[in-house]
mmCIF file of C-alpha atoms in Angstrom:
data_model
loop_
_atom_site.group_PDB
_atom_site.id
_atom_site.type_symbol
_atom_site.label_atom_id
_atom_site.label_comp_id
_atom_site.label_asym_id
_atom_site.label_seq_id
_atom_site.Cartn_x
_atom_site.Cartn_y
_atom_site.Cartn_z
ATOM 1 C CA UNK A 1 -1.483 -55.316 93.585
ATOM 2 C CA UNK A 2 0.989 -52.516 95.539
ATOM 3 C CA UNK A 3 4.476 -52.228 94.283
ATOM 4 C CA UNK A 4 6.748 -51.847 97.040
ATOM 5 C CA UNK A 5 9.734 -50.707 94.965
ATOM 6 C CA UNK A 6 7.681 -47.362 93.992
ATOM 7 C CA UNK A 7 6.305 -46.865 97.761
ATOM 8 C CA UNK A 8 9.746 -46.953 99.389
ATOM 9 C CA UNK A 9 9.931 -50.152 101.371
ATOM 10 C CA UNK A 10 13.716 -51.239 99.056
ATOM 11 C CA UNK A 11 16.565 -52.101 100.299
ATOM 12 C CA UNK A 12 19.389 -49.762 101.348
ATOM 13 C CA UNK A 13 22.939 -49.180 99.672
ATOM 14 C CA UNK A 14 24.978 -51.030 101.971
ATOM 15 C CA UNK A 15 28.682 -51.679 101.847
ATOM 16 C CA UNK A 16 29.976 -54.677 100.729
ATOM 17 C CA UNK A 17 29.879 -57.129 104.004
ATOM 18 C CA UNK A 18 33.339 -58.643 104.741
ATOM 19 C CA UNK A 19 33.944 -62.522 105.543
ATOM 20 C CA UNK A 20 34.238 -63.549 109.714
ATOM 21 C CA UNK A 21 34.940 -66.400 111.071
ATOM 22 C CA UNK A 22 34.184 -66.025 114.975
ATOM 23 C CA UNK A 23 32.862 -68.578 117.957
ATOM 24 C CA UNK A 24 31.177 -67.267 121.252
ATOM 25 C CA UNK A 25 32.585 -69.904 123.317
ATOM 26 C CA UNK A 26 30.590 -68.375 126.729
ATOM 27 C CA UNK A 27 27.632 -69.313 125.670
ATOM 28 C CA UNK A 28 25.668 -71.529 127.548
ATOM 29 C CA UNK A 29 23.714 -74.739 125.886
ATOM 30 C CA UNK A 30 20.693 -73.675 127.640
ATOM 31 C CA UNK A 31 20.873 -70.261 126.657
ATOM 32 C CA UNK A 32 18.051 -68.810 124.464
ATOM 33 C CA UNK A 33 20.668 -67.142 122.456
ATOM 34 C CA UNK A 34 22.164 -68.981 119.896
ATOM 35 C CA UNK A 35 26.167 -69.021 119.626
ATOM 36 C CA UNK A 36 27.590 -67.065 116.667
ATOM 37 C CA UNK A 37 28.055 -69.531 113.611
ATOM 38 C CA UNK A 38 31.741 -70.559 112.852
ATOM 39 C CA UNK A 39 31.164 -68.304 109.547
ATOM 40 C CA UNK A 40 28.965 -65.429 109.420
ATOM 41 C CA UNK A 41 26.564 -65.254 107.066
ATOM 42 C CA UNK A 42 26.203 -61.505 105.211
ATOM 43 C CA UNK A 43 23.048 -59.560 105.720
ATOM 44 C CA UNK A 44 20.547 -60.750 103.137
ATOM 45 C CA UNK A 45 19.844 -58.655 99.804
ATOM 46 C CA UNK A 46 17.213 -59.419 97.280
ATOM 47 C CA UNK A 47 15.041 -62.085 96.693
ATOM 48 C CA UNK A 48 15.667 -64.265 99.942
ATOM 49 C CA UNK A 49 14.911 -68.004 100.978
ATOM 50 C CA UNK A 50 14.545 -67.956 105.089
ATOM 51 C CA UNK A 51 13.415 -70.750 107.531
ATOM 52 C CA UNK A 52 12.377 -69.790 110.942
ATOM 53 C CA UNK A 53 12.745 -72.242 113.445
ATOM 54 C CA UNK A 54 11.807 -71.660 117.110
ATOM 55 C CA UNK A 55 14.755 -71.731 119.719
ATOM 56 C CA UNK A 56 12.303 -73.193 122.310
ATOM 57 C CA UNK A 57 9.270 -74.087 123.208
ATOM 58 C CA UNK A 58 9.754 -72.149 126.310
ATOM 59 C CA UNK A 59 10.335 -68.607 124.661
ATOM 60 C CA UNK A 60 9.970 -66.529 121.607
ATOM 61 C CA UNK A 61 12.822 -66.303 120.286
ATOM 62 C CA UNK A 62 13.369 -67.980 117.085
ATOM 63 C CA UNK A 63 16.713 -68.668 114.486
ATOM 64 C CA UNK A 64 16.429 -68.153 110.774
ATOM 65 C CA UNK A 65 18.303 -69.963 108.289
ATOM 66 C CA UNK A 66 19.351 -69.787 104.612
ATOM 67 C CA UNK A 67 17.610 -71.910 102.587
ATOM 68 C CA UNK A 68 17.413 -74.549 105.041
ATOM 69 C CA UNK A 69 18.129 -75.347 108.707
ATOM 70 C CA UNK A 70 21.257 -76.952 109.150
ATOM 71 C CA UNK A 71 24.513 -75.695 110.862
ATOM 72 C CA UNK A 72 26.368 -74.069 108.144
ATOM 73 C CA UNK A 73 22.571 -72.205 107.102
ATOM 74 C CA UNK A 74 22.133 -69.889 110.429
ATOM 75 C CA UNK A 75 21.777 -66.504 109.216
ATOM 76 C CA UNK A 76 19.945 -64.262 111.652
ATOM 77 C CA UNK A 77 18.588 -64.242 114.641
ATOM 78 C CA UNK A 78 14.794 -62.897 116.235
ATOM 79 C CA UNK A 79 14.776 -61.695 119.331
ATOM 80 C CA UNK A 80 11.899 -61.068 121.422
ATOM 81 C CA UNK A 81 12.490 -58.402 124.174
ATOM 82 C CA UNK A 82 9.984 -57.994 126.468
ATOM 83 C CA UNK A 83 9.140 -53.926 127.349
ATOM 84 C CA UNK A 84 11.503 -52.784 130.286
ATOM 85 C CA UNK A 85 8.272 -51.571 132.196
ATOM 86 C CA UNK A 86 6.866 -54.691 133.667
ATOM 87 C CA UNK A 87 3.549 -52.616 133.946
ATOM 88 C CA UNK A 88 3.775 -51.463 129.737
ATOM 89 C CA UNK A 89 1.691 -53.872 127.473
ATOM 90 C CA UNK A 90 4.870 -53.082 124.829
ATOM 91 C CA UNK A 91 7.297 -55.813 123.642
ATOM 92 C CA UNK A 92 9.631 -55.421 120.944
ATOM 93 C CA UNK A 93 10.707 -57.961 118.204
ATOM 94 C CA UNK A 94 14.655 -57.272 117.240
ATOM 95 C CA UNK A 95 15.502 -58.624 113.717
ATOM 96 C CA UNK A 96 19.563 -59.496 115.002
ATOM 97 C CA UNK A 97 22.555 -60.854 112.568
ATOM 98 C CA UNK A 98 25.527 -62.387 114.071
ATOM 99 C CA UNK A 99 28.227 -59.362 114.543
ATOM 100 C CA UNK A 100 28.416 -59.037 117.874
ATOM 101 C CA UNK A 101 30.307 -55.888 118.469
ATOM 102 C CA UNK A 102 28.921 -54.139 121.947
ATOM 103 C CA UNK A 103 31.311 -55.004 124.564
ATOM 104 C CA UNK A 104 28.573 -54.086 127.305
ATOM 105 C CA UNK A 105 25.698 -56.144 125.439
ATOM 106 C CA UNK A 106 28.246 -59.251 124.324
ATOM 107 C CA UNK A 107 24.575 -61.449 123.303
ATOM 108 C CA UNK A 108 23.368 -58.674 121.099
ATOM 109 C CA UNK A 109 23.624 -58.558 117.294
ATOM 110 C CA UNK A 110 23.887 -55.543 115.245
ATOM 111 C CA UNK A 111 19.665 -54.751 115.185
ATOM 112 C CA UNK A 112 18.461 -55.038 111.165
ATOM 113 C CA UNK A 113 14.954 -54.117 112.070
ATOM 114 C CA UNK A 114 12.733 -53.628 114.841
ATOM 115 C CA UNK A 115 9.068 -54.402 115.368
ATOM 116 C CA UNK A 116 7.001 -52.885 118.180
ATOM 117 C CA UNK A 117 3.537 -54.584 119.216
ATOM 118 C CA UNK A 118 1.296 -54.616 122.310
ATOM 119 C CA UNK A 119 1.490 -57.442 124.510
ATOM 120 C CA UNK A 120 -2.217 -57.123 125.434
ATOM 121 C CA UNK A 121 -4.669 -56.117 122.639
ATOM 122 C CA UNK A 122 -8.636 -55.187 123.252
ATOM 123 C CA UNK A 123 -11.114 -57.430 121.934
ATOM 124 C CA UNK A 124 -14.457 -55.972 121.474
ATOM 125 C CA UNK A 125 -16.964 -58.744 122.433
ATOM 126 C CA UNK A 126 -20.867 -58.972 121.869
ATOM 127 C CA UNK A 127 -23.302 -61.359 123.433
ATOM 128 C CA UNK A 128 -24.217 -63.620 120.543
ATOM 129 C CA UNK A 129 -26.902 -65.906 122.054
ATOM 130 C CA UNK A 130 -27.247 -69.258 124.389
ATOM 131 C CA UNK A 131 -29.273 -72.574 124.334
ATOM 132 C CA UNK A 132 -30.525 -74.708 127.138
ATOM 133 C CA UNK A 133 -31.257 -78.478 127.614
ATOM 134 C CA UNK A 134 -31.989 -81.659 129.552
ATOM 135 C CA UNK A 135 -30.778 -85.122 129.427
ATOM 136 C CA UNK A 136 -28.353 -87.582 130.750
ATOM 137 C CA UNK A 137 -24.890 -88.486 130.307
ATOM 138 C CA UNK A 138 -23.605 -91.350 128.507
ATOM 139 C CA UNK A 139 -23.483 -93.543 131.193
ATOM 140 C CA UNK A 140 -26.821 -92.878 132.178
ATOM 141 C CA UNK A 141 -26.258 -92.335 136.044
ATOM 142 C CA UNK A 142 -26.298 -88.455 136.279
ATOM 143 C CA UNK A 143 -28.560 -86.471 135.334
ATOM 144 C CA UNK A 144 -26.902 -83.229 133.534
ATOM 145 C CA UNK A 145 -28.836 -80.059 132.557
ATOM 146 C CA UNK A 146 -26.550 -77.511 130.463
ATOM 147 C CA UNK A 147 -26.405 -73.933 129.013
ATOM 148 C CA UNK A 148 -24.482 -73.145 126.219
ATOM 149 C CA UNK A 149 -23.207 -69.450 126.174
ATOM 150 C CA UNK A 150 -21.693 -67.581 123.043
ATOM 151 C CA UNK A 151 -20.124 -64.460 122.156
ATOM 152 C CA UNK A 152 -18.587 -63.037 118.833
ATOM 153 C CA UNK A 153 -15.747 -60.917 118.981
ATOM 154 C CA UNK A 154 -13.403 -58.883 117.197
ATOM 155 C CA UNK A 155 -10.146 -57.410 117.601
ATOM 156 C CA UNK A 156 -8.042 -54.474 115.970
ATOM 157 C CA UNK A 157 -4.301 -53.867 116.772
ATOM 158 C CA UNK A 158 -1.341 -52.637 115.770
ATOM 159 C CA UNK A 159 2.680 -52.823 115.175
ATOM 160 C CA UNK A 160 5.274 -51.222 113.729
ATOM 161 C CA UNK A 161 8.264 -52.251 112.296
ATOM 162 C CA UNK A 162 11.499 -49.696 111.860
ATOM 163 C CA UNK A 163 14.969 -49.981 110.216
ATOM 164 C CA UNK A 164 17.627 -49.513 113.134
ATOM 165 C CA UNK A 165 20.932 -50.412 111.271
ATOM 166 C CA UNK A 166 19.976 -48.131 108.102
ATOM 167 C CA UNK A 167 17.571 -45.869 109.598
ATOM 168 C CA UNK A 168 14.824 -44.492 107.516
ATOM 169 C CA UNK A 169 12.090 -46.617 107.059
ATOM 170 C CA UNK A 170 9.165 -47.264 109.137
ATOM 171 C CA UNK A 171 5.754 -48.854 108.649
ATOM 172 C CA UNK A 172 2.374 -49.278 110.761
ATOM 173 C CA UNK A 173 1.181 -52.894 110.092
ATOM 174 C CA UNK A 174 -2.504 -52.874 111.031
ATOM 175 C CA UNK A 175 -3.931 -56.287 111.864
ATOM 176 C CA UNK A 176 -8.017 -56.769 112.031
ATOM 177 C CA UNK A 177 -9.583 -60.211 113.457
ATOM 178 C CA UNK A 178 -12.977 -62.008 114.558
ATOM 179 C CA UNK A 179 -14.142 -65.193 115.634
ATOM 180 C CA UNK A 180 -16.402 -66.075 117.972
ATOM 181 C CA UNK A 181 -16.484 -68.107 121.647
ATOM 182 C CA UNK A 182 -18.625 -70.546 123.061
ATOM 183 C CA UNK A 183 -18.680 -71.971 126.824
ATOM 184 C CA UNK A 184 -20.920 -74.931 127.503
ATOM 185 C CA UNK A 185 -22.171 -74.535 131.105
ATOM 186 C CA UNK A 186 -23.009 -78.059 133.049
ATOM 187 C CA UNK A 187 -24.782 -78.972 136.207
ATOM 188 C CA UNK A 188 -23.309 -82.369 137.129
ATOM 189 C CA UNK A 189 -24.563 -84.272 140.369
ATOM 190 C CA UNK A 190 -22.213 -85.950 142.446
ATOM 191 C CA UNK A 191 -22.960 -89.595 142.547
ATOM 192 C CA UNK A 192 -21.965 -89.864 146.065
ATOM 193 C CA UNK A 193 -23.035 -86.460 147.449
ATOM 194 C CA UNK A 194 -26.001 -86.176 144.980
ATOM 195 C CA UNK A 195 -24.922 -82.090 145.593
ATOM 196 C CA UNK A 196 -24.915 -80.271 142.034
ATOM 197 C CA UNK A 197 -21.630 -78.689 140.688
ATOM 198 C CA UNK A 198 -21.084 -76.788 137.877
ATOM 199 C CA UNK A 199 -18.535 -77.774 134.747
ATOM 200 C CA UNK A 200 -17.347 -75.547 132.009
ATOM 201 C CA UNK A 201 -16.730 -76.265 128.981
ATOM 202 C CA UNK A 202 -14.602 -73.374 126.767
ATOM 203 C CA UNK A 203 -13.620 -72.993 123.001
ATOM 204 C CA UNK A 204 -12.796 -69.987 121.009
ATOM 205 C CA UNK A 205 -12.374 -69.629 117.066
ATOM 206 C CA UNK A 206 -10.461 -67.311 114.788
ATOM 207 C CA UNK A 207 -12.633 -66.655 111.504
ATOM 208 C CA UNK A 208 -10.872 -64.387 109.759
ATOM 209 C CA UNK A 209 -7.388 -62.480 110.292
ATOM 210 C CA UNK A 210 -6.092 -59.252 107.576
ATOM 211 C CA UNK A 211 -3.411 -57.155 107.399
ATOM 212 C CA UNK A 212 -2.492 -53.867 106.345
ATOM 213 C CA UNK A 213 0.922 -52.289 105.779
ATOM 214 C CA UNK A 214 1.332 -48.198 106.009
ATOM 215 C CA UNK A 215 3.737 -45.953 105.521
ATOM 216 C CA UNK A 216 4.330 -43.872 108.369
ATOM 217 C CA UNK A 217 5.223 -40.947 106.967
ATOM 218 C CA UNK A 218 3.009 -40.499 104.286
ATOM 219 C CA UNK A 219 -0.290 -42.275 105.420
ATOM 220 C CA UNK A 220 -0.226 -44.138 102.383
ATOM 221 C CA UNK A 221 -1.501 -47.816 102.558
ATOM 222 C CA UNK A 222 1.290 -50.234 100.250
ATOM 223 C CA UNK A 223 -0.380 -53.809 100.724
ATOM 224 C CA UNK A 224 -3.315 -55.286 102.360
ATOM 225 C CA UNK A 225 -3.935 -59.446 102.501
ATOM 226 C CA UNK A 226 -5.237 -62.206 104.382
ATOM 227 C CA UNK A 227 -4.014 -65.452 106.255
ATOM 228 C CA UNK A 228 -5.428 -68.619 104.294
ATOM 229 C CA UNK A 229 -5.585 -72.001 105.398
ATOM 230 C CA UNK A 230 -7.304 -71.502 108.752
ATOM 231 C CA UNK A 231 -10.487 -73.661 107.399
ATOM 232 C CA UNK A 232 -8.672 -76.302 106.267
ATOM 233 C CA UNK A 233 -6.571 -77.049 109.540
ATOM 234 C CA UNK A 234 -3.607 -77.885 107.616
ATOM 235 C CA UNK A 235 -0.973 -75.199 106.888
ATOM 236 C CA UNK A 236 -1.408 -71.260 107.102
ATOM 237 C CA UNK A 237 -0.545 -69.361 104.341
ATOM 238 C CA UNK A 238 0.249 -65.563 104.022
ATOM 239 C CA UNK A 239 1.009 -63.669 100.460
ATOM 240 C CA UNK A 240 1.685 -60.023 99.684
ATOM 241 C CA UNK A 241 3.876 -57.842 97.462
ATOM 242 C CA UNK A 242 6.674 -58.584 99.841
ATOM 243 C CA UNK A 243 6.909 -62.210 100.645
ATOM 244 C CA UNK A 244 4.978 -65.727 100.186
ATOM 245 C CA UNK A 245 5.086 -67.670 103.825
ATOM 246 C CA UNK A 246 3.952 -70.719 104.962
ATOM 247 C CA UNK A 247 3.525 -72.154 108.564
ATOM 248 C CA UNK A 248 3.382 -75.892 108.673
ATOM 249 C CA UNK A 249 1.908 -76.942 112.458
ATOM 250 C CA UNK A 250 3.716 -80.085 114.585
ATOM 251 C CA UNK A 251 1.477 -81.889 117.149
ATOM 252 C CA UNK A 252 3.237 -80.299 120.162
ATOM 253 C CA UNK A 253 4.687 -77.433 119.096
ATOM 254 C CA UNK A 254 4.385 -74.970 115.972
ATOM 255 C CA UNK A 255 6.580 -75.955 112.869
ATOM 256 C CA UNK A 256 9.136 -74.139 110.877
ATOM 257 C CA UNK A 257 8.058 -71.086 108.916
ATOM 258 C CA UNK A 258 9.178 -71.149 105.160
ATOM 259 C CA UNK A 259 9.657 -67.265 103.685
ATOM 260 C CA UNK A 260 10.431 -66.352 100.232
ATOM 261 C CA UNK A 261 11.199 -62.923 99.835
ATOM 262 C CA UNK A 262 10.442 -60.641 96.351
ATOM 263 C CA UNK A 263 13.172 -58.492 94.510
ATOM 264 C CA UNK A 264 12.807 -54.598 96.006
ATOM 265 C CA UNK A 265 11.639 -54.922 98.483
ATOM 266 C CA UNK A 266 14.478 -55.023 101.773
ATOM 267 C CA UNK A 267 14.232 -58.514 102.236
ATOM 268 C CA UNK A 268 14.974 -57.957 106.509
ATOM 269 C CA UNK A 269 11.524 -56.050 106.510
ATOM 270 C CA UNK A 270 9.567 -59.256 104.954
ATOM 271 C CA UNK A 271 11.081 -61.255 106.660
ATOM 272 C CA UNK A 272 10.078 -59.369 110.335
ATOM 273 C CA UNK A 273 6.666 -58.670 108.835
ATOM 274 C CA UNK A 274 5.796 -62.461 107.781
ATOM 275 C CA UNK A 275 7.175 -63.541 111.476
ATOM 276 C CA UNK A 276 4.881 -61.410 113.022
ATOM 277 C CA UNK A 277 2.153 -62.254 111.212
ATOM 278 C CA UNK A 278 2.531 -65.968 111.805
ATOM 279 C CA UNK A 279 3.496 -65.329 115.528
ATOM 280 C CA UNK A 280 2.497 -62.553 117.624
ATOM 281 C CA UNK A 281 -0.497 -61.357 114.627
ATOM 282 C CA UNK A 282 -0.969 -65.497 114.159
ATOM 283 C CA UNK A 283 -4.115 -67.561 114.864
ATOM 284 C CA UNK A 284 -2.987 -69.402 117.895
ATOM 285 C CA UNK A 285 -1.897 -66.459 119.442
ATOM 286 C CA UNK A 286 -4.696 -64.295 118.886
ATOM 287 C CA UNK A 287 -6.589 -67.315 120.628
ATOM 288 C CA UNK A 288 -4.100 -67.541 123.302
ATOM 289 C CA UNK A 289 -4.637 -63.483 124.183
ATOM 290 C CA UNK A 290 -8.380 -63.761 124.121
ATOM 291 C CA UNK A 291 -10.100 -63.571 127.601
ATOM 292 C CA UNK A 292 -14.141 -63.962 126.957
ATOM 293 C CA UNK A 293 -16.148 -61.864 129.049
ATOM 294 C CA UNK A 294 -18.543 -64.536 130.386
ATOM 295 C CA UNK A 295 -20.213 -61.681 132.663
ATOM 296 C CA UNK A 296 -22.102 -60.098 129.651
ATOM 297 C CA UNK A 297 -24.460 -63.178 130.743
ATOM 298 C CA UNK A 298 -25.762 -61.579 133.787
ATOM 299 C CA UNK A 299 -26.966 -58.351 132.292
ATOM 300 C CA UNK A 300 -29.133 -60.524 130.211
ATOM 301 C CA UNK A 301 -30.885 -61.110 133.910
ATOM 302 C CA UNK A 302 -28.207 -64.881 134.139
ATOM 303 C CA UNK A 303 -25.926 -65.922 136.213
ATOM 304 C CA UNK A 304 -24.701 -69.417 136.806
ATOM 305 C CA UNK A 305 -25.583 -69.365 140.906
ATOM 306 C CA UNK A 306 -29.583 -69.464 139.848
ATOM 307 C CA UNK A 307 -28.587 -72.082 137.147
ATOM 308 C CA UNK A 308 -26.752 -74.320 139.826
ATOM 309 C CA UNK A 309 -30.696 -74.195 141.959
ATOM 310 C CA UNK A 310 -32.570 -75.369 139.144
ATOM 311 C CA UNK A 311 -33.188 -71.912 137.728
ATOM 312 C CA UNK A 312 -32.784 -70.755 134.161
#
């Protein structure tokens, strides 16, 4: 395993935080922005206990807590800003605390860290193969003939994630994933028209997701894991020299996010870089920025037109 402490991702001198008591009293209930706690919380050092709760299911912001959520345990704040170029693929990830100081930006915290990801990764995807067959449904009126189509793919992106309030550190996190897709293609005939019409049928899988953290200025890779758990459909798991998270999942929305942070290492970074990974870098998300390429089909000589006439 990578020590952190010797590669330079530790925690900066800072000065010893002073005590507020403060209350943002314009803030909206339906704001995404939380309020600022009755007592402010210092920024963390050493080993940490967070618990990152989403804001809403509406946005991706999200509110981290000390030890565990309740009222008097809001710590810090993770802002997700989307890139001021509505054409740019780039959205940024501000790590916030609670000291709200900019008279012109009233909502914004003093920034910890920053990550910066892209919005819109490439997947490279391969024709994997298809299968076709006859039969009926199961209420044995209508006759259905289907195809079913797959693909593997794979994706490789990128972040990084900077120190704004004590500036220099920076990392590249590198993030490599595959899975595979599958559309089932049906010819259903209309029981009243008897005309055929085509269903689909879509699911996509992530297999495997790994990480790598680099320092920027140096090249030098400090720590390179996996997410676990995926098989077992219960909750995901991530654990490297920096942090131990897990991400338990809710039926309608994703659950809280439990990090532990380890001594040396500057415990704002792993806290950013296990967010990311169990957001933006996360399963569902990789899933939800995957757009298969069903018209690789036709330059295998197929195309669902001929299917829908009886064809192959």
């Amino acid at each position: 395993s990578f020590c952190f402490y010797e590669l330079g991702v530790v925690a900066p001198h800072r000065p010893k935080p002073q005590s507020r008591s403060r209350r943002d009293s314009a803030m909206g209930c339906c704001e995404s922005t939380p309020q600022i706690p009755d007592e402010i919380i210092p920024d963390p050092t050493g080993p940490c206990h967070f618990v990152v709760k989403g804001c809403s299911m509406w946005n991706k912001d999200y509110e981290v807590f000390r030890d565990t959520v309740g009222t008097k345990q809001r710590w810090l704040f993770i802002n997700n800003v989307p890139g001021e170029d509505e054409s740019s693929n780039k959205s940024s990830i501000d790590l916030e605390n609670y000291v709200r100081r900019d008279a012109a930006n009233p909502k914004k915290g003093e920034v910890l860290w920053r990550a910066k990801y892209d919005e819109d990764p490439h997947y490279k995807q391969q024709y994997d193969s298809d299968s076709s067959s006859d039969g009926f449904s199961s209420d044995g009126f209508m006759n259905v003939t289907s195809r079913k189509l797959q693909m593997k793919w794979r994706l490789s992106t990128k972040a990084t994630i900077k120190s704004i309030k004590y500036p220099g550190q920076e990392f590249k996190i590198k993030v490599k994933a595959k899975g595979w897709a599958q559309r089932v293609v049906s010819v259903v005939y209309n029981e009243e028209t008897g005309a055929p019409e085509l269903e689909y049928d879509d699911c996509e899988k992530v297999k495997k997701i790994s990480y790598k953290i680099v320092n920027k200025a140096t090249g030098e890779t400090i720590d390179t894991f996996k997410i676990k758990g995926m098989s077992r459909g219960g909750a995901l798991q991530w654990k490297c020299g920096a942090f131990n998270s897990t991400l338990e999942g809710g039926w309608f929305s994703r659950g809280n996010t439990d990090v532990l942070t380890t001594g040396g290492v500057d415990p704002g970074f792993s806290l950013l870089m296990a967010h990311i990974c169990s957001s933006e870098f996360g399963p569902e998300e990789i899933k939800a920025d995957l757009k298969p390429n069903w018209m690789l089909y036709f330059a295998g000589g197929w195309n669902p037109a001929s299917f829908l006439m009886g064809g192959d």
